[in-house]
Structure formats: structure tokens, C-alpha cells
PDB file of C-alpha atoms in Angstrom:
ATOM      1  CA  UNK A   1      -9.370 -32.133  34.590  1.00  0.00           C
ATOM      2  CA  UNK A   2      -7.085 -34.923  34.918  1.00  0.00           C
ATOM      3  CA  UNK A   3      -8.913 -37.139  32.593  1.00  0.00           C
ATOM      4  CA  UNK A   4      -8.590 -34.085  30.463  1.00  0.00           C
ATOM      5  CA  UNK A   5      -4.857 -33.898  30.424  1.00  0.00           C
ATOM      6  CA  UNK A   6      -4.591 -37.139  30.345  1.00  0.00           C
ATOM      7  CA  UNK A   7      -5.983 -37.582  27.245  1.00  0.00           C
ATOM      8  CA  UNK A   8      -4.176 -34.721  25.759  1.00  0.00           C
ATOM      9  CA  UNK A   9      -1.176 -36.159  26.464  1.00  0.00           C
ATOM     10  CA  UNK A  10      -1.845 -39.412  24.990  1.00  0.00           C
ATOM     11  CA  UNK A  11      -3.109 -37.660  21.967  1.00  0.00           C
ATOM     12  CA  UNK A  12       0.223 -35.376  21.643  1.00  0.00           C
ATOM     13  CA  UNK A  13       1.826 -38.666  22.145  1.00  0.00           C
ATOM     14  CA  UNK A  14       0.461 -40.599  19.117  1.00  0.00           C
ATOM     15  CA  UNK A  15       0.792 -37.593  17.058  1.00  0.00           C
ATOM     16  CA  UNK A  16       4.832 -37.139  17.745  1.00  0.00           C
ATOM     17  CA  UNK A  17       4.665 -40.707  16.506  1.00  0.00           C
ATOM     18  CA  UNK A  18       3.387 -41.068  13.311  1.00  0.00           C
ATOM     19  CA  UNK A  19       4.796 -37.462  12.354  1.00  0.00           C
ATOM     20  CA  UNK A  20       7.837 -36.772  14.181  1.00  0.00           C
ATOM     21  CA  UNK A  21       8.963 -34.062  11.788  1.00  0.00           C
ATOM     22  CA  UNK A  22       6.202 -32.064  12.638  1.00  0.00           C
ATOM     23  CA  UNK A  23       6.518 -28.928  15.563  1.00  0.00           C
ATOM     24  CA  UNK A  24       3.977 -26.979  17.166  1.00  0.00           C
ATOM     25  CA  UNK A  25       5.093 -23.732  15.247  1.00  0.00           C
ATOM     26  CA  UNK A  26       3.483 -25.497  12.077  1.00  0.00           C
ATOM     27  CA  UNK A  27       0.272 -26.246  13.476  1.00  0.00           C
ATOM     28  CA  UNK A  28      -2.661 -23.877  14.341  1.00  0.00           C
ATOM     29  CA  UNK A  29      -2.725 -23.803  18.022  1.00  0.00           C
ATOM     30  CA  UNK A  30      -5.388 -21.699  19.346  1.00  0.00           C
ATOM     31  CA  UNK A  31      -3.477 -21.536  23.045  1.00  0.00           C
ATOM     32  CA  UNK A  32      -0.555 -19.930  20.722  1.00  0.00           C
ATOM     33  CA  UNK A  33      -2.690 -17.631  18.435  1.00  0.00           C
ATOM     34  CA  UNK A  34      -5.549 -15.368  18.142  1.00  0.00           C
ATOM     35  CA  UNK A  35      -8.364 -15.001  16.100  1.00  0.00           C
ATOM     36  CA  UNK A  36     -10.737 -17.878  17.264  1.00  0.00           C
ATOM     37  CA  UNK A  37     -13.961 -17.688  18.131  1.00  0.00           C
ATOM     38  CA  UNK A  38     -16.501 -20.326  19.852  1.00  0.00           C
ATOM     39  CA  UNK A  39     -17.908 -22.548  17.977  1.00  0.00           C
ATOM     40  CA  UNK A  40     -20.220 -25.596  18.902  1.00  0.00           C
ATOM     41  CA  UNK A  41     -18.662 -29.182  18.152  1.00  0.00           C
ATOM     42  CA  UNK A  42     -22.421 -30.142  16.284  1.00  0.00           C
ATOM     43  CA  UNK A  43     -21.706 -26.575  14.366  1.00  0.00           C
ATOM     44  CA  UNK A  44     -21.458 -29.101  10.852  1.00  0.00           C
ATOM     45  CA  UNK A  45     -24.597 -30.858  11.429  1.00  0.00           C
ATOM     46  CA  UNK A  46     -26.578 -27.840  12.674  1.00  0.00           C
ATOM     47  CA  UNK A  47     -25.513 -26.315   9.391  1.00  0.00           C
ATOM     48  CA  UNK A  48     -27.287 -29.245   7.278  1.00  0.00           C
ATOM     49  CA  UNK A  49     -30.073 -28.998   8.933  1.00  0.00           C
ATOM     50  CA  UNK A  50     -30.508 -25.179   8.233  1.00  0.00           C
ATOM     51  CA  UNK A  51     -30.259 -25.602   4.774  1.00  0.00           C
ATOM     52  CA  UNK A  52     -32.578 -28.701   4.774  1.00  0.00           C
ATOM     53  CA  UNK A  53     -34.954 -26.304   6.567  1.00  0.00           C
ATOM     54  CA  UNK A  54     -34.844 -23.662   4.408  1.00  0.00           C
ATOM     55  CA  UNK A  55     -36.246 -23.395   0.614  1.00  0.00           C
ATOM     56  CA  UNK A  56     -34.463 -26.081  -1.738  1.00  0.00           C
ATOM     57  CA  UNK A  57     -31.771 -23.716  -3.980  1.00  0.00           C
ATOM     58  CA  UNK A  58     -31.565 -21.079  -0.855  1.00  0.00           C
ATOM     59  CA  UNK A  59     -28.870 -22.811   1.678  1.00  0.00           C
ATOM     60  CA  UNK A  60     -28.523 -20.544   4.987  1.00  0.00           C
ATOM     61  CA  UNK A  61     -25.652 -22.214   6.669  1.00  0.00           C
ATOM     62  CA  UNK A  62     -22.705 -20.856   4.862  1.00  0.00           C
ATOM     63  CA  UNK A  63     -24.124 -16.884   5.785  1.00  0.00           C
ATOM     64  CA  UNK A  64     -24.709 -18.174   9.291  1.00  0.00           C
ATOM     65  CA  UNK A  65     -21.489 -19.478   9.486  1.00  0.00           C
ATOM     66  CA  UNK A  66     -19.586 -16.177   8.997  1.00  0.00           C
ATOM     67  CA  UNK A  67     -21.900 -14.172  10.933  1.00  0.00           C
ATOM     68  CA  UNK A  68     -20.602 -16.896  13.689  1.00  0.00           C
ATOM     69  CA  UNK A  69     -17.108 -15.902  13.217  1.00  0.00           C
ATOM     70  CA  UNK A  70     -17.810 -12.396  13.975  1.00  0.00           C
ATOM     71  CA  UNK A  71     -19.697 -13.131  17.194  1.00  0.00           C
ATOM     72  CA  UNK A  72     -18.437 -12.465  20.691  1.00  0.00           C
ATOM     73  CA  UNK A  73     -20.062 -14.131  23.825  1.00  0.00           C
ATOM     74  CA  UNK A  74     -23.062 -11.550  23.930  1.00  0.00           C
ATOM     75  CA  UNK A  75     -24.424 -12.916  20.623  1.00  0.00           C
ATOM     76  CA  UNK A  76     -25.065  -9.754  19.132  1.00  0.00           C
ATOM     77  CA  UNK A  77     -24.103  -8.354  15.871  1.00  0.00           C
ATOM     78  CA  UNK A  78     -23.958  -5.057  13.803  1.00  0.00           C
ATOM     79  CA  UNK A  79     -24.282  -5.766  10.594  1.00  0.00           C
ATOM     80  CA  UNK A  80     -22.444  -2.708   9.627  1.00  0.00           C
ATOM     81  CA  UNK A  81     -19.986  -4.343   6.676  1.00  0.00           C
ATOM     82  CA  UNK A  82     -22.615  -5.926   4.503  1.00  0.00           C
ATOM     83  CA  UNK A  83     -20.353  -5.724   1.344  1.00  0.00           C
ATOM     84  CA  UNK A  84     -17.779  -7.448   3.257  1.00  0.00           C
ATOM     85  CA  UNK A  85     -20.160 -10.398   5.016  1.00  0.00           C
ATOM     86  CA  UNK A  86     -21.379 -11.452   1.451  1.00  0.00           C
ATOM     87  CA  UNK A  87     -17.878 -11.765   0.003  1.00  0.00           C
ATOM     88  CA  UNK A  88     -17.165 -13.599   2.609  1.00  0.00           C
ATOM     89  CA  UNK A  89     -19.940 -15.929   2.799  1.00  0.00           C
ATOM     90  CA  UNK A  90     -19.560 -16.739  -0.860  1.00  0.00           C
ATOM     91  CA  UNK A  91     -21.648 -13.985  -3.056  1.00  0.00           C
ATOM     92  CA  UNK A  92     -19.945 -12.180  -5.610  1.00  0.00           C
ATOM     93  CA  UNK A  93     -21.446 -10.280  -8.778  1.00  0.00           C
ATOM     94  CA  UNK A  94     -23.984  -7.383  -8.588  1.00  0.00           C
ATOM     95  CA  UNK A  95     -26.543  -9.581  -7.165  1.00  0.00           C
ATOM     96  CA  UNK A  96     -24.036 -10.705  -4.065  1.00  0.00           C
ATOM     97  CA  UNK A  97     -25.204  -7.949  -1.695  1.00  0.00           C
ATOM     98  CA  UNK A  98     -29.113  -8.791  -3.041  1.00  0.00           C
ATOM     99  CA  UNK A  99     -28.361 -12.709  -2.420  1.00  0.00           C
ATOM    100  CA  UNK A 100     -26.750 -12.061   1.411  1.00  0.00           C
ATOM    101  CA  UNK A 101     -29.445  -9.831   2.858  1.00  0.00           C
ATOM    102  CA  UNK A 102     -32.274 -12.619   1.460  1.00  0.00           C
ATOM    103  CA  UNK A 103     -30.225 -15.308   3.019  1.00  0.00           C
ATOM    104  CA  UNK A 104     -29.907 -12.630   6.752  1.00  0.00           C
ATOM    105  CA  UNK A 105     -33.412 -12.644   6.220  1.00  0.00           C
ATOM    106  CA  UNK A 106     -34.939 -16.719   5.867  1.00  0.00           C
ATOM    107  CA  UNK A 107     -32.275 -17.166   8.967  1.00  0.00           C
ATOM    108  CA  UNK A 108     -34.496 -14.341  10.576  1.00  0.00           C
ATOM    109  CA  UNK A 109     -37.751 -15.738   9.132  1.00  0.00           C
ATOM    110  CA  UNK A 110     -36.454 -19.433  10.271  1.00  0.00           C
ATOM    111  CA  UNK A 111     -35.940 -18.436  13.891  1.00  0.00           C
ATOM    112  CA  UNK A 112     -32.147 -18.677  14.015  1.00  0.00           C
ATOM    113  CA  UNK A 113     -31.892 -14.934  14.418  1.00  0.00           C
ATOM    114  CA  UNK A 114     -33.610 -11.967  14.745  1.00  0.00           C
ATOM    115  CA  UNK A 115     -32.823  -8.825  13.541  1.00  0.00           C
ATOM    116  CA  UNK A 116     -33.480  -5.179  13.852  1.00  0.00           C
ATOM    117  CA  UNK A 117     -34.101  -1.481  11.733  1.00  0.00           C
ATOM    118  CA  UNK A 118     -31.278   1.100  11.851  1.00  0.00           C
ATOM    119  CA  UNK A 119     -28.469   3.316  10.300  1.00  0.00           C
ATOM    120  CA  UNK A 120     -27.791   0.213   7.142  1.00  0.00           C
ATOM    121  CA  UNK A 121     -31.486  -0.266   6.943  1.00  0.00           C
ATOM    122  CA  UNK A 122     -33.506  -3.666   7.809  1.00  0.00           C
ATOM    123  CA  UNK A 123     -31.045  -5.411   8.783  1.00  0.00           C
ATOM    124  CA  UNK A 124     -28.689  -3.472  11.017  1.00  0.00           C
ATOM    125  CA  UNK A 125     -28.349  -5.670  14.056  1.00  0.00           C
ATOM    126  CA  UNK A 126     -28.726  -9.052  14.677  1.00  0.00           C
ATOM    127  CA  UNK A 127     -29.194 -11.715  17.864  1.00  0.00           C
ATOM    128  CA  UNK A 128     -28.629 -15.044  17.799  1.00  0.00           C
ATOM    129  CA  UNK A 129     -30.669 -17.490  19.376  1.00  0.00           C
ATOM    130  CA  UNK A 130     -29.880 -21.593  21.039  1.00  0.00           C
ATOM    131  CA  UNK A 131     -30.200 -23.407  17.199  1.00  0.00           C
ATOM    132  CA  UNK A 132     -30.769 -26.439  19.126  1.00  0.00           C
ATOM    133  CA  UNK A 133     -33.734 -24.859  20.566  1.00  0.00           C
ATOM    134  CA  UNK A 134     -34.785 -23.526  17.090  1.00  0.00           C
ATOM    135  CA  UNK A 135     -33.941 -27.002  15.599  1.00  0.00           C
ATOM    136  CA  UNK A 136     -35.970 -28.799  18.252  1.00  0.00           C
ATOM    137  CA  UNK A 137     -38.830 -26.588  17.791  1.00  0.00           C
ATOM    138  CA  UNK A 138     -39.096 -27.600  14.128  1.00  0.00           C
ATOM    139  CA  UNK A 139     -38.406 -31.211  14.922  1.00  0.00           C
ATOM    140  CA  UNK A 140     -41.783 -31.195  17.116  1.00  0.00           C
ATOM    141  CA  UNK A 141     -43.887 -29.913  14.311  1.00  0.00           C
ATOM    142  CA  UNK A 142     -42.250 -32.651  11.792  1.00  0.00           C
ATOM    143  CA  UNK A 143     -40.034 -30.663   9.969  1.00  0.00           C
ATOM    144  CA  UNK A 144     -36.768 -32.180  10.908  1.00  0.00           C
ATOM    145  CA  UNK A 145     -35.532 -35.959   9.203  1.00  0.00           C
ATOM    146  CA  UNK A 146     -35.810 -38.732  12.019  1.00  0.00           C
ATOM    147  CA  UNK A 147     -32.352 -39.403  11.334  1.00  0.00           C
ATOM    148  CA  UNK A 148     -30.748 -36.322  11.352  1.00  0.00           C
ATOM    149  CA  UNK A 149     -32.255 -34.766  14.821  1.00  0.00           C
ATOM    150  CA  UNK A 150     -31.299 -38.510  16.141  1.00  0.00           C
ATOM    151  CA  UNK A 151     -27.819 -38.095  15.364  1.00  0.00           C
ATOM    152  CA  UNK A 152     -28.152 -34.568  16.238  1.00  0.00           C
ATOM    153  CA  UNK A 153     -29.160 -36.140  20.013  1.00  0.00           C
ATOM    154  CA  UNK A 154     -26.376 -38.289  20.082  1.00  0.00           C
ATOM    155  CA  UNK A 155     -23.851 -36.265  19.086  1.00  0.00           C
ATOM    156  CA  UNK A 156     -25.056 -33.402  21.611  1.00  0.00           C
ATOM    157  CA  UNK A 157     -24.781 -36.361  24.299  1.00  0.00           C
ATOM    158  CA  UNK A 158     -21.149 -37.384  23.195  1.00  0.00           C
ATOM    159  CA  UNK A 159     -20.031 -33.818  23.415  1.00  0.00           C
ATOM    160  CA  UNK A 160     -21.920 -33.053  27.182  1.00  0.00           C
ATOM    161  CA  UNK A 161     -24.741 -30.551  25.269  1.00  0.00           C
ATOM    162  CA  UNK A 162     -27.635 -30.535  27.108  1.00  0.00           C
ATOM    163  CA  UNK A 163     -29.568 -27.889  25.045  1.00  0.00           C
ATOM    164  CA  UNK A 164     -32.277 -30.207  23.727  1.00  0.00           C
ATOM    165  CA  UNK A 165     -33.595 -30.819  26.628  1.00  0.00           C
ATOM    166  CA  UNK A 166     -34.326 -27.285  27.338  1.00  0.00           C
ATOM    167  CA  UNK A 167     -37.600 -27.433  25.389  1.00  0.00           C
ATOM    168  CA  UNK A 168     -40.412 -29.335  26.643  1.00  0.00           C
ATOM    169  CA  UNK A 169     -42.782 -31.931  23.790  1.00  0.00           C
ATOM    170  CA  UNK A 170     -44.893 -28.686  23.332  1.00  0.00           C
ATOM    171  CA  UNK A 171     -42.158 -26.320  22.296  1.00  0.00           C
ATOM    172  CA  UNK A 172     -41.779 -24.474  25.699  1.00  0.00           C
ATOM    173  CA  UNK A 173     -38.445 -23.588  26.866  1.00  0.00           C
ATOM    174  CA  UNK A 174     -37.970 -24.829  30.338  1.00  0.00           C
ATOM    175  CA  UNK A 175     -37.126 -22.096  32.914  1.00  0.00           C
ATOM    176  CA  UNK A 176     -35.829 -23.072  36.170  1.00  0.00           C
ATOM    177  CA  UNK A 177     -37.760 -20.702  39.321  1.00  0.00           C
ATOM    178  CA  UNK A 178     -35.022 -18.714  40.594  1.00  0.00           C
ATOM    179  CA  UNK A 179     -34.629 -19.804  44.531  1.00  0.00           C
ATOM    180  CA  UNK A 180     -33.998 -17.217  46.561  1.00  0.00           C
ATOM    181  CA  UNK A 181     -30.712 -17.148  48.519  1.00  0.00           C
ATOM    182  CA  UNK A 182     -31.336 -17.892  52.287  1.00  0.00           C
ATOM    183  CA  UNK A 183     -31.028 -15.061  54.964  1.00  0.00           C
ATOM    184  CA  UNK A 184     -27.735 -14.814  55.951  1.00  0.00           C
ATOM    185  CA  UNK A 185     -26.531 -15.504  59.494  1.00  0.00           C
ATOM    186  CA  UNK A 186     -25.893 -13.172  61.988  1.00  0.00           C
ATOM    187  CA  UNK A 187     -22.031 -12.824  62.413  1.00  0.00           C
ATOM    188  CA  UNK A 188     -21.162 -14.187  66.032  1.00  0.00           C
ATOM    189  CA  UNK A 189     -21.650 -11.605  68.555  1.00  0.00           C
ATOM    190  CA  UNK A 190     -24.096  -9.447  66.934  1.00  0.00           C
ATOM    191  CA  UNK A 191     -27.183  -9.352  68.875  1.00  0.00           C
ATOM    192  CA  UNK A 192     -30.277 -10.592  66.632  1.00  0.00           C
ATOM    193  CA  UNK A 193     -32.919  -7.301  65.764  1.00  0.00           C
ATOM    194  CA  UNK A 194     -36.501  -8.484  66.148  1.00  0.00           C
ATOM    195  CA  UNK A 195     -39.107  -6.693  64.763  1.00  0.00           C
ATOM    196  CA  UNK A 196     -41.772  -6.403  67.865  1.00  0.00           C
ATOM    197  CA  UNK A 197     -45.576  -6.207  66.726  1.00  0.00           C
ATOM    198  CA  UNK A 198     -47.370  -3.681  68.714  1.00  0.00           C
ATOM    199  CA  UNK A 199     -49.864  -4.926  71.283  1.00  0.00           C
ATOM    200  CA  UNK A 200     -53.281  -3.605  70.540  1.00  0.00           C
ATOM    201  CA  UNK A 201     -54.934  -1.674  73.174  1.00  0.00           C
ATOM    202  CA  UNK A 202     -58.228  -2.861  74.614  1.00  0.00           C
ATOM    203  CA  UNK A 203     -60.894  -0.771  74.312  1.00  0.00           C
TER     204      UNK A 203
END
């Protein structure tokens, strides 16, 4: 944490000097405001590689993108404004609403998501899955540019994102055996309860 604030404050430092005129009240401070959601540092190179994975003339990233800005940290969805998610992921016209729920769909169909029947039809709710699982899966059948998923490793490594690794040269994801806690101590004082085996009688 140090290291942390330390180079915040160098960076707040350089900033002051080459624009002094400028205050925090101009700037978009997310410790000051709301209406931020999480977001992955690779989010921009995730993105191309959706759209390079999907058909050529159908991008997905842009309507994954502001289904991402709705999300909260249980990575579930209603898709209960439909109207309003195309307009806002760039579809307008008659066909916008037609055009959004094909692009919901080849994120489905690509593994990104997966979504689920109910009150608005098909696609009523949605979960998101890891997309650097998703992306690594592809990558292992051949489907992913050398040099993309490359710098897709090293920037995961310069930002601390592990996720990669989670899935093993045969697609597997890797899951850790849950270890049991240990038994817990008796608190001093307590005598210790044995359970006794009875002795067997001889006949």
C-alpha cells in the first residue's frame, strides 16, 4: 500500500505541474462521484478479440460493453430494457432491437455469456462468464492471433491478472480441492470428550 500511495502521489505531482490550472472539481474522480462500475484494465483488448472471434460484419464488443456497465459484482443481468440496451450500444432504426438481440445472442453462442427464457422472451437474463477463460479456450483450439493472446498474456501479467492460468492446455478450468479447516482446540480448561469403543464380550 505504500508503494501504492507513493506512486499516486508522484503522479498527482507531475500532473499539478504541467497543468496547474487544473482542480479536482474538473476531473472525473471516481472517489468523488458515483456511477462507476468495475471494469478489467485488458477490457480494450478483450473487446478486439470478441469481435475478431465473431462473424466478420457482426462485432460483439460494443453490446458487451454496455451490458458491462450495468453489471454489479454478482454478474447477473435482467435484460428487462432491451429498447434501451440497443440505443445504447449503438442500434438505431427499426432493425436496432432485431440487430441487439442477434448480437446478445453470438456473445451467448461464443461463450461469453449465457442466457436464459422468461417474462421478455429468449433472452431475459443473462450471466457472465471469466472472458479470459472463454478467450483462452478459443486460443487452444487455434482460433485466437499469436499476437494478440501474447499481448493479451503480458498485459494480464503487468496488471497482476492471473486468470489465464486458470485453464489447463486441454481447456479444463483448474479447481483447487477445498482443505478442510483443522479441528479446533479445546479452550484451556475444558476437559477433552473421548468417544470410548465398546469392548466386545467374549463368548
Amino acid at each position: 500500500m505504500a508503494k501504492t500511495r507513493s506512486i499516486l502521489a508522484r503522479q498527482l505531482e507531475a500532473r499539478k505541474k504541467i497543468w496547474p490550472e487544473i482542480t479536482t472539481e474538473m476531473l472525473w474522480d471516481r472517489r468523488e462521484r458515483d456511477g462507476f462500475v468495475t471494469m478489467p484494465r485488458a477490457m480494450p483488448l478483450i473487446m478486439n478479440i470478441m469481435d475478431g472471434l465473431s462473424d466478420k460484419g457482426f462485432p460483439v464488443s460494443q453490446t458487451y460493453l454496455e451490458l458491462w456497465c450495468r453489471l454489479y459484482d454478482e454478474l447477473f443481468l435482467t435484460l428487462n430494457r432491451q429498447d434501451e440496451m440497443a440505443f445504447f450500444a449503438g442500434f438505431t432504426g427499426q432493425r436496432a432491437l432485431r440487430t441487439w438481440k442477434d448480437r446478445v445472442t453470438r456473445l451467448a453462442n461464443l461463450g461469453f455469456i449465457d442466457v436464459k427464457s422468461g417474462p421478455t422472451g429468449p433472452l431475459s437474463y443473462a450471466v457472465f462468464f471469466n472472458p479470459y477463460h472463454v478467450i483462452r479456450k478459443f486460443y487452444l483450439k487455434g482460433k485466437v492471433p499469436e499476437d494478440q493472446y501474447r499481448a493479451l498474456e503480458i498485459r494480464a501479467n503487468e496488471i497482476g491478472a492471473s486468470d489465464l492460468d486458470d485453464i489447463d492446455d486441454q481447456g479444463n478450468l483448474i479447481v483447487e480441492d477445498e482443505v478442510p479447516p483443522p479441528p479446533k482446540a479445546p479452550a484451556s480448561g475444558q476437559p477433552v470428550r473421548r468417544r470410548i469403543r465398546p469392548v466386545a464380550k467374549a463368548k
